[in-house]
Tab-separated table of C-alpha atoms and ligand atoms in Angstrom:
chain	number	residue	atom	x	y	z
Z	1	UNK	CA	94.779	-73.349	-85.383
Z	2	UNK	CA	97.979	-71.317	-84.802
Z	3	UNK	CA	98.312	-68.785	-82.086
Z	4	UNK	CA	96.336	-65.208	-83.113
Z	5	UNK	CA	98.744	-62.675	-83.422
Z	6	UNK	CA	99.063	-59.655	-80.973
Z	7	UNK	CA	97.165	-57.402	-82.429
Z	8	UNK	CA	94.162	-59.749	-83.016
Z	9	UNK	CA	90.892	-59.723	-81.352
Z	10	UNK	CA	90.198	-62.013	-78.824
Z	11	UNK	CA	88.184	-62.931	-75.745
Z	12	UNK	CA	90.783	-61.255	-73.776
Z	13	UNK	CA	91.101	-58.068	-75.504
Z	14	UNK	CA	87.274	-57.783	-76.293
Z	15	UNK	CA	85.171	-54.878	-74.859
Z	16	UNK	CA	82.344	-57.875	-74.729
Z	17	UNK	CA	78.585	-57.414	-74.862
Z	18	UNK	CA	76.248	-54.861	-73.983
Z	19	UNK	CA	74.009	-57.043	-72.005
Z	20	UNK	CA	76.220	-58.816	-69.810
Z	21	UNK	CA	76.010	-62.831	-70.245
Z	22	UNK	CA	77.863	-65.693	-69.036
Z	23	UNK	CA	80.721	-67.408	-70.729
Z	24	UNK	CA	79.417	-69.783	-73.545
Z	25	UNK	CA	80.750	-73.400	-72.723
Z	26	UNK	CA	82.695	-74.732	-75.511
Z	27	UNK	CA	82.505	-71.934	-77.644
Z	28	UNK	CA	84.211	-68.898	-78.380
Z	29	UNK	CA	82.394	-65.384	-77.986
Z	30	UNK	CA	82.385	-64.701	-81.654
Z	31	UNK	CA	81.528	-68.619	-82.956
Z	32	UNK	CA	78.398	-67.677	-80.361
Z	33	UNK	CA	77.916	-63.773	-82.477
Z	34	UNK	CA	78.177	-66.056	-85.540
Z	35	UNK	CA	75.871	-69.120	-84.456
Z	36	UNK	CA	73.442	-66.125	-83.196
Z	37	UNK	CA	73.309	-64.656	-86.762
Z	38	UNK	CA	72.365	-67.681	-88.778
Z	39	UNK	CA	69.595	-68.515	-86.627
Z	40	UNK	CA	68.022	-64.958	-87.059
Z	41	UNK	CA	65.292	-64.232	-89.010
Z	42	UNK	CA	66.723	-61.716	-90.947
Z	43	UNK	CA	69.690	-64.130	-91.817
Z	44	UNK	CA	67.052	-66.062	-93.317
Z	45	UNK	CA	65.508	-63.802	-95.515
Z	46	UNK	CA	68.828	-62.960	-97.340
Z	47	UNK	CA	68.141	-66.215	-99.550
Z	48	UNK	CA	65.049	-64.218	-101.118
Z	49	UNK	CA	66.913	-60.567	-102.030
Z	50	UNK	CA	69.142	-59.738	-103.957
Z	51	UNK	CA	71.991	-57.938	-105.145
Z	52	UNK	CA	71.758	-56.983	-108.815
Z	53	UNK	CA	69.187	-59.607	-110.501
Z	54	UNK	CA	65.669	-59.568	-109.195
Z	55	UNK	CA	65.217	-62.622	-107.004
Z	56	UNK	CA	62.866	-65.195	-109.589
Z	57	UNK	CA	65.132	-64.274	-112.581
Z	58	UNK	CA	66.876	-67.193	-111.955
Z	59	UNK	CA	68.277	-69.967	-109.593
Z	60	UNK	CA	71.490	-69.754	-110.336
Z	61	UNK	CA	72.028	-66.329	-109.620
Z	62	UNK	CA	73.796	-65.172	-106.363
Z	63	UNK	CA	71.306	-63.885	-103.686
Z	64	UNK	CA	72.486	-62.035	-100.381
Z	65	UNK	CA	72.499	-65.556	-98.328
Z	66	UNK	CA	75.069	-67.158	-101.072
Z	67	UNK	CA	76.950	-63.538	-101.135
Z	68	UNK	CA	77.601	-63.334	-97.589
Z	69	UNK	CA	78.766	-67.366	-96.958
Z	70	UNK	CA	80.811	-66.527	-99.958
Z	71	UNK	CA	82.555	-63.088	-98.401
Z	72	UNK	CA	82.458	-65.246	-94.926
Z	73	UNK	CA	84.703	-67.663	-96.794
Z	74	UNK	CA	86.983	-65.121	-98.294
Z	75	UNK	CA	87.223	-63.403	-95.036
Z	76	UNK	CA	88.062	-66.298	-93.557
Z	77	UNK	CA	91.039	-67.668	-95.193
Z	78	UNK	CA	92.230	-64.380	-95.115
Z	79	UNK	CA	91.832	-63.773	-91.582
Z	80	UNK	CA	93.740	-67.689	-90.971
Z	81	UNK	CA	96.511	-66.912	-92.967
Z	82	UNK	CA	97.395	-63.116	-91.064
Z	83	UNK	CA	96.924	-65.074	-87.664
Z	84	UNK	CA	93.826	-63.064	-87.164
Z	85	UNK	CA	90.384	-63.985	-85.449
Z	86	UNK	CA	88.599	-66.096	-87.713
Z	87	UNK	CA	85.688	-66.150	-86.393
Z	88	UNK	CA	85.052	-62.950	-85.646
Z	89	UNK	CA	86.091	-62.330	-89.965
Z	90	UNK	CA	82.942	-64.548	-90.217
Z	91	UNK	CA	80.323	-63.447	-88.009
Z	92	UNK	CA	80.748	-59.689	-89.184
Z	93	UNK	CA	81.020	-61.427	-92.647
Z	94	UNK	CA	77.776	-63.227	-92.278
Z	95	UNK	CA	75.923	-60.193	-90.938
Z	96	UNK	CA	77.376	-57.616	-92.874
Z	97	UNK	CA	74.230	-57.244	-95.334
Z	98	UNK	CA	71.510	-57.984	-93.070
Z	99	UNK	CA	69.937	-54.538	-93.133
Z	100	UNK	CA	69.456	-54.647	-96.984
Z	101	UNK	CA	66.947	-53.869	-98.341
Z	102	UNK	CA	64.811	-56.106	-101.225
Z	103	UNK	CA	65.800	-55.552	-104.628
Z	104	UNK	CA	69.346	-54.368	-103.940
Z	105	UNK	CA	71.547	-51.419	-104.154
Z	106	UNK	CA	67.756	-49.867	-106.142
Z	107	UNK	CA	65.625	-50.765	-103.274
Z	108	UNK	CA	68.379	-49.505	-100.679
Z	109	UNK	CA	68.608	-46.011	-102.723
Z	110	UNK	CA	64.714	-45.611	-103.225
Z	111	UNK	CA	63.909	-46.280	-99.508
Z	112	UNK	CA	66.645	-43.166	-98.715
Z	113	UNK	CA	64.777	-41.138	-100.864
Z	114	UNK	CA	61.894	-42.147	-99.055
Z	115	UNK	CA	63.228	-41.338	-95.828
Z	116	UNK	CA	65.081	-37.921	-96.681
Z	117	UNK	CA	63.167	-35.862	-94.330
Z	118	UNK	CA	63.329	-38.474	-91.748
Z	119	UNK	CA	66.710	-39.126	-90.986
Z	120	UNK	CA	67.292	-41.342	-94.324
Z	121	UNK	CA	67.473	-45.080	-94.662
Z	122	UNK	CA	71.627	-46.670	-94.796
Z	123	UNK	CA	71.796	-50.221	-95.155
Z	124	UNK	CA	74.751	-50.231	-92.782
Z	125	UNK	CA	73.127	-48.760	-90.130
Z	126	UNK	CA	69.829	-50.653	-90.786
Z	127	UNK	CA	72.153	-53.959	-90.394
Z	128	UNK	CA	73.314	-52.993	-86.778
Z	129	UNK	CA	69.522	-52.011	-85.586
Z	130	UNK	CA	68.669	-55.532	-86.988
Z	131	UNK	CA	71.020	-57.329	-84.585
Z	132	UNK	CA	70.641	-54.400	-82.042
Z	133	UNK	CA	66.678	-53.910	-81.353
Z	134	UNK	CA	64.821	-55.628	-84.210
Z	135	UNK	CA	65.627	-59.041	-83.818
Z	136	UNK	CA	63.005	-60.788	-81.399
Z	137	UNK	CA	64.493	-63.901	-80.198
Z	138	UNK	CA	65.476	-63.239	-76.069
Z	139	UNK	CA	63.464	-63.432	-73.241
Z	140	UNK	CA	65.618	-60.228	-71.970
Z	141	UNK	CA	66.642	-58.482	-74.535
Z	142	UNK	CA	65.517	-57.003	-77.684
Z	143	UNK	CA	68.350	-57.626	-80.629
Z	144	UNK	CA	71.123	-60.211	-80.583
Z	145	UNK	CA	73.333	-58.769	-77.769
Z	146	UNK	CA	76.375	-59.181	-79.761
Z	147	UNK	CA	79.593	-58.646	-79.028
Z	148	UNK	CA	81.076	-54.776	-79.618
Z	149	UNK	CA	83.546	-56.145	-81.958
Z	150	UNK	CA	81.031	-57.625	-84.480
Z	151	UNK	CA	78.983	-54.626	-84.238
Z	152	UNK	CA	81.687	-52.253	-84.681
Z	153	UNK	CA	82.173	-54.541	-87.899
Z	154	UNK	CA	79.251	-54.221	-88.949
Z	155	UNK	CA	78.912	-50.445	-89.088
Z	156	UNK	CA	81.483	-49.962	-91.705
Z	157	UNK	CA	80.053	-46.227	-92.351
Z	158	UNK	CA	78.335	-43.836	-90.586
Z	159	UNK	CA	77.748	-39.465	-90.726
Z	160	UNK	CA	79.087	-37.837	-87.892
Z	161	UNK	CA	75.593	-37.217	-86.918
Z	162	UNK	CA	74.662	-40.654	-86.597
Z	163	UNK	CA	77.978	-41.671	-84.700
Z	164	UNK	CA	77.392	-39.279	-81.778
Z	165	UNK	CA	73.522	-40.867	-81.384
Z	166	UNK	CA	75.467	-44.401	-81.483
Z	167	UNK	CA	77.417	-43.027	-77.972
Z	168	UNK	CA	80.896	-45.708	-77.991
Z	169	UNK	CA	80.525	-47.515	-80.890
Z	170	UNK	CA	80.634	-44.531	-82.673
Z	171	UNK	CA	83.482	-42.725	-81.113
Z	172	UNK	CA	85.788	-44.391	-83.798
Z	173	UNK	CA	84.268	-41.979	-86.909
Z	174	UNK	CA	84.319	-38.714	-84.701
Z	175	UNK	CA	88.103	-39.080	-83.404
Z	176	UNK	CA	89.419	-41.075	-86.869
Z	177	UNK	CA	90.129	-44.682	-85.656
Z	178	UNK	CA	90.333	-47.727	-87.235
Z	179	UNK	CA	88.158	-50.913	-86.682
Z	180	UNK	CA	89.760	-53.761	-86.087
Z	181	UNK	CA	91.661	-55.969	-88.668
Z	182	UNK	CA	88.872	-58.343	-88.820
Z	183	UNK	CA	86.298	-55.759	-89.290
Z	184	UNK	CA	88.879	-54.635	-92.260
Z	185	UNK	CA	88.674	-57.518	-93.908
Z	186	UNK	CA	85.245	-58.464	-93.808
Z	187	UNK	CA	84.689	-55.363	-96.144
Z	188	UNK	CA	87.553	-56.112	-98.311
Z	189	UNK	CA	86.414	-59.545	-98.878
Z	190	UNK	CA	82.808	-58.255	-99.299
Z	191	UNK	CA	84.004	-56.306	-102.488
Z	192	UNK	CA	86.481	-59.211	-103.796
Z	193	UNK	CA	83.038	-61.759	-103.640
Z	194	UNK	CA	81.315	-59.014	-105.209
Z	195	UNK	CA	83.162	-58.059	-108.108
Z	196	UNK	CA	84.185	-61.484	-109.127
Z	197	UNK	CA	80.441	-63.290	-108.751
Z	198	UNK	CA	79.261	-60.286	-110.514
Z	199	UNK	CA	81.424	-60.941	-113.678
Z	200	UNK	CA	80.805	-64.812	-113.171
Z	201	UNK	CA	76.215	-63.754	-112.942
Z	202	UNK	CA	76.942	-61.231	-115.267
Z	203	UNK	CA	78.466	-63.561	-117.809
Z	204	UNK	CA	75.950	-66.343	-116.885
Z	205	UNK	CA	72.909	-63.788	-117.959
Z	206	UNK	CA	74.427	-63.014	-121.112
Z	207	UNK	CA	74.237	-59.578	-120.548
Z	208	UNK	CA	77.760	-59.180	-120.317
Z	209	UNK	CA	80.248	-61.171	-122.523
Z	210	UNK	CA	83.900	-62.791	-122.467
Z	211	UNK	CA	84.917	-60.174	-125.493
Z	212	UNK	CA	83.916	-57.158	-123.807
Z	213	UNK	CA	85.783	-58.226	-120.300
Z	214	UNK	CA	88.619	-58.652	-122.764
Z	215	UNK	CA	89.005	-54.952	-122.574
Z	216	UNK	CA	89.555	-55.022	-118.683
Z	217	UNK	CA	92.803	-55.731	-117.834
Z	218	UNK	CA	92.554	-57.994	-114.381
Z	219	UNK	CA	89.752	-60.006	-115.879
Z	220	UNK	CA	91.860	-60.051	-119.593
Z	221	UNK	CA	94.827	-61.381	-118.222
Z	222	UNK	CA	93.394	-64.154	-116.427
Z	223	UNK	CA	91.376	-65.126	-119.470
Z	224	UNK	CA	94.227	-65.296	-120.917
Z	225	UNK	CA	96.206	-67.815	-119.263
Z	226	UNK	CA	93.383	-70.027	-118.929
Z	227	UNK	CA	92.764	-70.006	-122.555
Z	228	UNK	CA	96.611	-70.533	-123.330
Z	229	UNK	CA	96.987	-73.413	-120.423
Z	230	UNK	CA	93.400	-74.953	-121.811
Z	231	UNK	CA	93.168	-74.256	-125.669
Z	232	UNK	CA	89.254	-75.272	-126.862
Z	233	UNK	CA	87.701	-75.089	-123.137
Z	234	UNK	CA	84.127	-74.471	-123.022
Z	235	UNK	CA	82.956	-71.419	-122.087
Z	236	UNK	CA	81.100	-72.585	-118.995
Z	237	UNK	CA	84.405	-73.700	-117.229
Z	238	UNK	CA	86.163	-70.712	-119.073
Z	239	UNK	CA	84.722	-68.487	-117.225
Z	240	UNK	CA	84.605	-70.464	-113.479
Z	241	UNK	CA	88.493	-70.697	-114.240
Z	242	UNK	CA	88.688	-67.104	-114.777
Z	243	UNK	CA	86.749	-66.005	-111.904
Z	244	UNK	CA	89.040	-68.430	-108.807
Z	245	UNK	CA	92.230	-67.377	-110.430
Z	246	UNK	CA	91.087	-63.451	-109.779
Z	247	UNK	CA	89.878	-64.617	-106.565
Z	248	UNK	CA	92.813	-66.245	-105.565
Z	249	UNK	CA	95.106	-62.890	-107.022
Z	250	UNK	CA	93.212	-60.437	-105.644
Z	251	UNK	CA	93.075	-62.518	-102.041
Z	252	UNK	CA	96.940	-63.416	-102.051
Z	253	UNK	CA	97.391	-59.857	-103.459
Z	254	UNK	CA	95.826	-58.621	-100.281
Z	255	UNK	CA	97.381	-61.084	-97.617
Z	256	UNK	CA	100.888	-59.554	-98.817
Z	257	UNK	CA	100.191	-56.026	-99.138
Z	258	UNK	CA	98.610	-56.211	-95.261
Z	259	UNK	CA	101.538	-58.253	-94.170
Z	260	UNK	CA	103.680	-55.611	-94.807
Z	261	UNK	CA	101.242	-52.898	-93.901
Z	262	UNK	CA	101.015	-54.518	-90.555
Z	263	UNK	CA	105.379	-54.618	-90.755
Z	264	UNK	CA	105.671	-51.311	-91.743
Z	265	UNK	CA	103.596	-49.697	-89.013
Z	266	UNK	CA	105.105	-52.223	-86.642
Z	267	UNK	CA	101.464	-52.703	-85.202
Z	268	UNK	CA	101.814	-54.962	-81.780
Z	269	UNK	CA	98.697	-54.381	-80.249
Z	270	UNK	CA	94.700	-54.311	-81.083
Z	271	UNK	CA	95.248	-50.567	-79.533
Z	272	UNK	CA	97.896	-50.114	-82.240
Z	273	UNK	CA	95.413	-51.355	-84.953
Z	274	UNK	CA	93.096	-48.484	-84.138
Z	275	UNK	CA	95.441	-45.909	-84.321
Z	276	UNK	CA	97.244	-47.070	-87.061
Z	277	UNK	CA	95.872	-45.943	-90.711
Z	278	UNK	CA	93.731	-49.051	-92.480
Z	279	UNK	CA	96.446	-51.748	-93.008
Z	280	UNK	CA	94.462	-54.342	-94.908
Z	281	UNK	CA	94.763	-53.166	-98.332
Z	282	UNK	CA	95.542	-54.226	-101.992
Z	283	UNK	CA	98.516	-52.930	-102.958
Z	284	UNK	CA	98.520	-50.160	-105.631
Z	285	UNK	CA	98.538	-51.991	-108.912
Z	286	UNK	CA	95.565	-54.233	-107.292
Z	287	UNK	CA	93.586	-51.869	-106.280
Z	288	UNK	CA	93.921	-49.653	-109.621
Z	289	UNK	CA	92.662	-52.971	-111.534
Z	290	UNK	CA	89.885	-53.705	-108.984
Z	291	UNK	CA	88.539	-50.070	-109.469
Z	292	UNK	CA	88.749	-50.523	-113.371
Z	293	UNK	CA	86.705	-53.607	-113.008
Z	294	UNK	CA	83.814	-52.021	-110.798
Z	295	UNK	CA	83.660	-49.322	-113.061
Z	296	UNK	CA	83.110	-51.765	-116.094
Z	297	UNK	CA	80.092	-53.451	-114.001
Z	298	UNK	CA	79.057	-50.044	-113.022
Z	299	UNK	CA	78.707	-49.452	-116.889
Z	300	UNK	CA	77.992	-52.567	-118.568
Z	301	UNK	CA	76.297	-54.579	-115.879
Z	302	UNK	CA	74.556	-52.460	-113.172
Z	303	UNK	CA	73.272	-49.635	-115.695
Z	304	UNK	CA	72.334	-52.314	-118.436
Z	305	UNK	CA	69.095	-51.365	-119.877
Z	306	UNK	CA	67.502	-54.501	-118.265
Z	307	UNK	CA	69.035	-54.063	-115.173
Z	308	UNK	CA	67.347	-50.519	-115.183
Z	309	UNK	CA	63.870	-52.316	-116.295
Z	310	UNK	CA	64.313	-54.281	-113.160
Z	311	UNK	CA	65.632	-51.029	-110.576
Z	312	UNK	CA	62.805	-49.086	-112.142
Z	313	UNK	CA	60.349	-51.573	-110.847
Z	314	UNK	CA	61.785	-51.840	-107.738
Z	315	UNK	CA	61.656	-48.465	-106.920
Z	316	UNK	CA	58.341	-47.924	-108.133
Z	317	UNK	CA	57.717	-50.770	-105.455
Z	318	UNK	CA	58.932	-49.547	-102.642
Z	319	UNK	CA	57.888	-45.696	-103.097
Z	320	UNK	CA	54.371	-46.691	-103.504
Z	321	UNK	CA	54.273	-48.986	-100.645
Z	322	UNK	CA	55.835	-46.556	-98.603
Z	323	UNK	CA	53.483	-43.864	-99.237
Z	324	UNK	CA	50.782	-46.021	-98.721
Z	325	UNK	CA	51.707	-47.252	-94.891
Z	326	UNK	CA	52.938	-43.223	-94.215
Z	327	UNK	CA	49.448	-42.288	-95.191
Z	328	UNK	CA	47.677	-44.859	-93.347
Z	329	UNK	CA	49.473	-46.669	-90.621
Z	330	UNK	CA	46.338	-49.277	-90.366
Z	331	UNK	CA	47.399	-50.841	-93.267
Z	332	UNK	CA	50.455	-52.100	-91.273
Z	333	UNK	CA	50.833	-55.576	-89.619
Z	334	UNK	CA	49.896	-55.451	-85.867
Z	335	UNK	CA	53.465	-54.982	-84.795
Z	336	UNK	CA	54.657	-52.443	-87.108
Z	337	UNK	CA	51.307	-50.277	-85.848
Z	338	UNK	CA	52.338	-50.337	-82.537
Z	339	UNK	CA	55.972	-49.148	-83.197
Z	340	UNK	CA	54.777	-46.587	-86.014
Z	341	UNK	CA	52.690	-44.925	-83.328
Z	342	UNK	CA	55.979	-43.621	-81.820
Z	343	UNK	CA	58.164	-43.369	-85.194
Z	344	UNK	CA	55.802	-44.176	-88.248
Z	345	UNK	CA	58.659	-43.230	-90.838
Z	346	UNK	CA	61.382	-44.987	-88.939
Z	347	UNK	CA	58.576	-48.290	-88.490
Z	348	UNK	CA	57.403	-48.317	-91.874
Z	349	UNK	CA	61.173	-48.283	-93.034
Z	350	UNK	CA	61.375	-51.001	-90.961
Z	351	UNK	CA	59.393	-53.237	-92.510
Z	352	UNK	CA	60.122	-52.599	-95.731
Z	353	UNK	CA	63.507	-53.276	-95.398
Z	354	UNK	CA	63.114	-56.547	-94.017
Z	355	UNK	CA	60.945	-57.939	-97.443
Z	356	UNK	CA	62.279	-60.331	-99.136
Z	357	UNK	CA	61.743	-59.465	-102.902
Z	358	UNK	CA	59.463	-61.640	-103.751
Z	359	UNK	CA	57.096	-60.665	-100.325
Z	360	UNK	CA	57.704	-56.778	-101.635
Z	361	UNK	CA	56.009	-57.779	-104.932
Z	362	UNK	CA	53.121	-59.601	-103.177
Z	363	UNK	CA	52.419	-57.225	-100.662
Z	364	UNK	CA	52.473	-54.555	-103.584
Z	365	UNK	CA	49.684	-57.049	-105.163
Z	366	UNK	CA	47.415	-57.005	-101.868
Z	367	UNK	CA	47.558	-53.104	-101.361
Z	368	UNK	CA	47.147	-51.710	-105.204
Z	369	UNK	CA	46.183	-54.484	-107.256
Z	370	UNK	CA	42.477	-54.111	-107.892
Z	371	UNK	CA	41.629	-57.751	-109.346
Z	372	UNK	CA	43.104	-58.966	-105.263
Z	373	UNK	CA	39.839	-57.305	-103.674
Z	374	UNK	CA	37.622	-60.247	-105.222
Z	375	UNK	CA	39.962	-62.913	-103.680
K	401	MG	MG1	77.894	-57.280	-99.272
C-alpha cells in the first residue's frame, strides 16, 4: 500500500477511543473499528431491511448488508487512489446505516413522527448510539468503543441541539468544521451505490424502464455507448453495463475533482482538512447530473404507486406497534422494560429500530392479529 498522504488519518494523528484499550497486535485501529462492526448484531440484521423494496419482495434485490459492502467498496478504491486511510473509508462505510430503521427511508420517517414530542428518531444518530451504548458485546463497556474518527464518520448530520448533548464529537457542527476526508467519502460513495443499484433494482422490478431513463442524461449517455459498442445486447447485461460505466464516471469523476480540491486549498494536514471547506466533491457538471438522476428515482421509483403500497404498510406498522409498547410497556421484551422504565419513548424507539422487516411484520402479527391468540 503506498504511503497515506499528510492529511490522512492515521494511528498517529487519531484522537483514539473513548475507553482507553491497548494496541491491537497486527492490526490497525480502524481494521479493529471495522472487524468490530461486522461481528455486531446490528451489522447482522442489515441483511433483513431494506432500502426501497420490502425485504421478501425478492432475492435479488439490494438489502442494507449488500448496500453498505457495496458503498465500503466504493469508498474504498476511492480512499486508495487519494492516498487516504482505507480502512477507516470502510469501517465508517460498513456502519454508516446501522441505525436504520426496517422498511427504509418509510420506516425511518414514520418512527420520527412517532417520536416528535420526544426528541425525534434520526437514523444517523440512531447509528452512533448503536455502536456507542446499544451494542452488548464487552465485559466493560456498553457499545463498541470505537475509535473517534469512525464515529465522527458516522454522524454525518446532526441539529445544533443534539451536537452540544454529544460534548466533542459534536463540536465540529457548532463551530463549522469538516470531518475528515474519509468520513467525506464514505457519504459520497453511500449516494454513488445508491443511485446506481437503485436504477439497476429499479430496472430489475420493472417498475422503472430503459426508455424512460432515456430521458436522464447521465444514465442516457451511458446507454448509449453500450448500445453503440454492443448492437443486439440483451437487456439483462444492458443494463449491468450501464450501471459500472456510471459507477466508474461518477467515481473517477470524483477522485479528480477532490484531487484538485485538495490542490487548490493546498491542504497539508488532517488539521487543514477540518478547516478547509468539504473537498471531496463531484465537480459541477457531475453533480448537476447526479441530482437529475435522484430526482428521477424520487419521481418514478421511490413515489411509484407500489412503492407507496409498500411505505403505507410500513408505516402503518411501525405507528401501531409503537403506540402499543408507549401504552403498555409490559408488552416489551425483558430488556427493553427495564430501559423504558427510565426513557420508555427513547426504549421503545429502540427496539423498533433494530427489527429487521420481516421481525416488524411478525411481531405486528403477535400483538394485533386476533387469529395468533389461539396459537
Ligand atoms: Mg446508506
Amino acid at each position: 500500500m503506498a504511503e497515506l498522504a499528510p492529511y490522512a488519518v492515521s494511528a498517529g494523528n487519531s484522537r483514539g477511543r473513548q475507553i482507553a484499550e491497548e494496541r491491537p497486535a497486527g492490526r490497525s485501529e480502524f481494521q479493529r473499528d471495522r472487524d468490530r462492526i461486522i461481528h455486531s448484531g446490528a451489522f447482522r440484521r442489515l441483511e433483513y431491511k431494506t432500502q426501497v423494496f420490502v425485504n421478501h419482495e425478492g432475492d435479488l434485490f439490494r438489502t442494507r448488508l449488500t448496500h453498505s459492502i457495496e458503498v465500503a467498496q466504493i469508498a474504498r478504491s476511492i480512499a486508495r487512489r487519494l492516498r487516504l486511510n482505507e480502512d477507516l473509508a470502510e469501517a465508517i462505510s460498513l456502519a454508516h446505516d446501522l441505525g436504520h430503521t426496517p422498511f427504509g427511508h418509510a420506516g425511518q420517517d414514520a418512527l420520527n413522527e412517532c417520536m416528535q414530542t420526544y426528541g425525534g428518531f434520526e437514523h444517523n444518530l440512531q447509528s452512533l448510539r448503536v455502536v456507542d451504548v446499544l451494542e452488548e458485546r464487552y465485559a466493560s463497556f456498553d457499545g463498541l468503543n470505537l475509535t473517534f474518527e469512525t464515529r465522527e464518520g458516522i454522524l454525518k448530520h446532526c441539529s445544533p441541539e443534539n451536537a452540544r448533548a454529544l460534548g466533542e464529537l459534536g463540536a465540529r457542527f457548532l463551530s463549522d468544521r469538516r470531518p475528515s476526508l474519509e468520513a467525506q467519502i464514505a457519504n459520497l460513495a453511500d449516494e454513488i451505490a445508491y443511485n446506481n443499484h437503485d436504477v439497476d433494482d429499479g430496472l430489475r422490478s420493472g417498475l422503472i424502464t430503459l426508455a424512460q431513463l432515456d430521458e436522464v442524461p447521465l444514465v442516457a449517455r451511458h446507454l448509449h455507448e453500450v448500445r453503440s459498442a454492443h448492437p443486439g445486447l440483451n437487456a439483462r447485461r444492458v443494463r449491468h453495463e450501464t450501471v459500472r460505466r456510471m459507477i466508474n464516471t461518477l467515481v473517477t469523476d470524483l477522485i479528480a475533482c477532490s484531487e484538485r480540491n485538495i490542490a487548490a486549498h493546498a491542504v497539508a494536514s488532517l488539521e487543514a482538512v477540518h478547516a478547509a471547506p468539504r473537498l471531496i466533491a463531484f465537480s459541477e457538471e457531475m453533480a448537476g447530473a447526479a441530482r437529475e438522476l435522484k430526482a428521477f428515482l424520487r419521481t418514478n421509483l421511490y413515489r411509484h404507486y407500489r412503492v407507496l403500497r409498500m411505505s403505507t404498510k410500513a408505516r402503518r406498522i411501525i405507528g401501531e406497534l409503537f403506540a402499543a409498547f408507549m401504552s403498555d410497556p409490559r408488552l416489551l421484551p425483558p430488556q427493553f422494560q427495564q430501559t423504558a422504565e427510565q426513557d420508555r419513548a427513547r426504549s421503545v424507539a429502540d427496539y423498533i429500530a433494530g427489527m429487521t422487516d420481516r421481525y416488524a411484520i411478525r411481531e405486528h402479527r403477535r400483538i394485533f392479529a386476533v387469529e395468533e391468540i389461539l396459537i
